Coordinates of C-alpha atoms in Angstrom, one line a residue:
I1 CA 96.0 13.2 -75.9
T2 CA 92.9 14.9 -77.2
Q3 CA 92.1 18.6 -77.3
E4 CA 89.4 18.0 -74.7
Q5 CA 91.8 16.2 -72.3
L6 CA 94.4 18.9 -72.8
K7 CA 91.9 21.7 -72.0
E8 CA 90.8 19.8 -68.8
L9 CA 94.4 19.7 -67.5
L10 CA 96.1 22.8 -68.8
H11 CA 95.5 26.4 -69.8
Y12 CA 97.3 27.9 -72.7
C13 CA 97.5 31.7 -73.0
P14 CA 97.8 32.4 -76.8
E15 CA 99.1 36.0 -76.1
T16 CA 102.0 35.0 -73.9
G17 CA 102.5 31.3 -74.8
V18 CA 102.5 30.4 -71.1
W19 CA 101.0 27.1 -70.0
T20 CA 99.6 26.6 -66.5
W21 CA 98.0 23.7 -64.7
L22 CA 94.3 23.7 -64.1
V23 CA 94.5 20.8 -61.6
D24 CA 97.0 19.6 -58.9
R25 CA 99.0 17.0 -60.6
G26 CA 102.3 15.1 -59.9
G27 CA 103.8 17.6 -57.5
M28 CA 102.4 20.6 -59.4
R29 CA 99.7 22.8 -58.1
K30 CA 96.8 24.4 -59.9
G31 CA 98.1 27.7 -61.3
D32 CA 101.8 26.6 -61.6
E33 CA 103.5 27.0 -64.9
A34 CA 103.6 23.7 -66.7
G35 CA 106.6 21.9 -68.1
C36 CA 110.4 22.3 -68.1
V37 CA 113.0 23.7 -70.4
Q38 CA 114.9 21.2 -72.5
T39 CA 117.7 21.7 -75.0
A40 CA 117.6 20.1 -78.5
N41 CA 120.2 20.9 -81.2
K42 CA 121.5 23.8 -79.0
K43 CA 118.0 25.4 -78.9
K44 CA 115.8 25.6 -75.8
Y45 CA 112.2 24.5 -75.8
R46 CA 109.5 24.0 -73.2
C47 CA 108.2 20.4 -72.8
I48 CA 105.2 19.3 -70.9
G49 CA 104.6 15.8 -69.5
V50 CA 101.0 14.5 -69.8
F51 CA 99.8 10.9 -69.3
G52 CA 103.4 9.6 -69.3
N53 CA 104.3 11.3 -72.6
L54 CA 106.5 14.3 -73.1
Y55 CA 105.2 16.9 -75.6
S56 CA 106.8 20.1 -77.0
A57 CA 104.7 23.0 -75.7
H58 CA 104.7 24.5 -79.2
R59 CA 103.1 21.3 -80.6
L60 CA 100.5 21.2 -77.8
A61 CA 99.6 24.8 -78.7
F62 CA 98.4 23.6 -82.1
L63 CA 96.3 20.9 -80.5
Y64 CA 94.9 23.4 -78.0
M65 CA 94.1 26.0 -80.6
T66 CA 93.0 23.9 -83.6
G67 CA 92.1 20.5 -82.3
V68 CA 94.9 18.8 -84.1
F69 CA 98.7 18.5 -83.9
P70 CA 100.7 20.3 -86.6
E71 CA 101.3 18.2 -89.7
N72 CA 104.9 19.4 -90.1
E73 CA 107.5 21.2 -88.0
V74 CA 106.6 24.2 -85.9
D75 CA 108.6 27.4 -86.8
H76 CA 109.1 30.0 -84.0
G77 CA 109.0 33.1 -86.1
D78 CA 111.4 35.0 -83.9
G79 CA 113.7 32.1 -83.5
N80 CA 113.2 31.8 -79.8
G81 CA 112.1 28.2 -78.9
L82 CA 110.7 29.4 -75.6
N83 CA 108.4 32.0 -77.1
N84 CA 105.2 29.9 -77.6
A85 CA 102.8 32.8 -78.3
W86 CA 100.3 31.8 -80.9
T87 CA 101.3 34.6 -83.3
N88 CA 104.9 33.3 -83.2
L89 CA 104.1 29.8 -84.3
S90 CA 103.6 28.4 -87.8
D91 CA 103.1 24.9 -89.1
V92 CA 105.7 24.6 -91.9
T93 CA 107.6 22.1 -93.9
V94 CA 111.2 21.2 -93.1
S95 CA 112.3 23.1 -96.2
R96 CA 110.3 26.2 -95.1
N97 CA 111.6 26.0 -91.6
Q98 CA 115.2 26.1 -92.9
M99 CA 114.3 29.5 -94.4
N100 CA 114.2 30.9 -90.9
R101 CA 117.6 29.9 -89.4
R102 CA 119.8 31.9 -87.2
L103 CA 123.3 33.0 -88.1
A104 CA 125.6 30.1 -87.5
S105 CA 128.2 30.6 -84.8
N106 CA 131.0 29.7 -87.3
N107 CA 129.9 32.3 -89.9
T108 CA 132.8 34.7 -90.6
S109 CA 131.1 37.2 -92.9
G110 CA 128.2 38.0 -90.7
V111 CA 125.8 37.1 -93.5
V112 CA 124.4 33.7 -94.3
G113 CA 125.4 32.5 -97.8
V114 CA 128.2 35.1 -98.1
C115 CA 131.9 34.2 -97.8
R116 CA 135.3 35.1 -99.1
S117 CA 136.5 33.0 -102.1
Q118 CA 139.4 30.6 -101.5
S119 CA 141.8 33.1 -103.1
G120 CA 140.4 35.8 -100.8
N121 CA 140.1 38.4 -103.5
K122 CA 136.3 38.1 -104.2
W123 CA 133.1 37.7 -102.1
R124 CA 130.9 34.7 -103.0
A125 CA 127.2 34.6 -102.6
E126 CA 125.1 31.4 -102.7
I127 CA 121.8 30.1 -101.6
R128 CA 120.1 26.8 -101.0
A129 CA 116.3 26.4 -101.0
N130 CA 114.0 23.5 -101.5
G131 CA 117.1 21.2 -101.8
I132 CA 118.5 23.2 -104.7
Y133 CA 121.9 25.0 -104.5
K134 CA 122.4 28.2 -106.5
F135 CA 125.7 30.1 -107.0
L136 CA 124.7 33.8 -107.0
G137 CA 128.1 35.2 -108.1
A138 CA 131.5 36.4 -107.1
F139 CA 131.8 40.1 -106.3
E140 CA 134.6 42.6 -105.7
N141 CA 133.0 43.9 -102.5
K142 CA 131.0 42.4 -99.7
E143 CA 128.1 44.8 -100.1
D144 CA 127.3 43.5 -103.6
A145 CA 127.5 39.9 -102.4
V146 CA 125.1 40.6 -99.5
A147 CA 122.7 42.4 -101.9
A148 CA 122.6 39.4 -104.2
R149 CA 122.0 37.1 -101.3
K150 CA 119.2 39.3 -99.8
K151 CA 117.6 39.6 -103.3
A152 CA 117.5 35.8 -103.7
E153 CA 116.1 35.3 -100.2
A154 CA 113.3 37.7 -101.0
E155 CA 112.5 36.0 -104.3
L156 CA 112.5 32.6 -102.7
G157 CA 110.3 33.7 -99.8
F158 CA 112.8 33.4 -96.9
H159 CA 111.6 34.6 -93.5
P160 CA 112.7 38.2 -92.8
N161 CA 114.5 36.9 -89.7
N162 CA 116.6 34.4 -91.6
G163 CA 120.3 34.8 -90.8
T164 CA 119.9 37.1 -87.9
D165 CA 121.8 36.6 -84.7
R166 CA 119.2 35.7 -82.0
P167 CA 118.9 33.8 -78.8
L168 CA 118.9 30.0 -78.8

């Protein structure tokens, strides 16, 4: 699909990220919200079918706004795969996208990269970025381990939302 074809069929509102049909098409009426919500890797995304192909709405946003599809992955800054507002979307590498992950459901410390040591008497801090693992230290208290992790995240340019508990 080209940008021109897309703009003939659909309207994208960059402020809200909402897609609407500009024409009656396949049971949809002009003005109806386009697409459906699908789940991938436990996250929800809006997908839109055009010319027999299913596209992620966030990837179509790049085509609509720039004339080309994103080269890499699309990061939703707030972690909400349904928020397709233009200011929430970024074309990022896989490695960069991993720097904006939500807190895993099995995390027991409440902080990414911080856990109790196997002996249980120390707090460990670690980080992985750009395929490189780094042990940040073992600490007497959790606060020091968290501080070491947050410092390393800042130095490596992690997204401020990394490790937060947010909707899928």
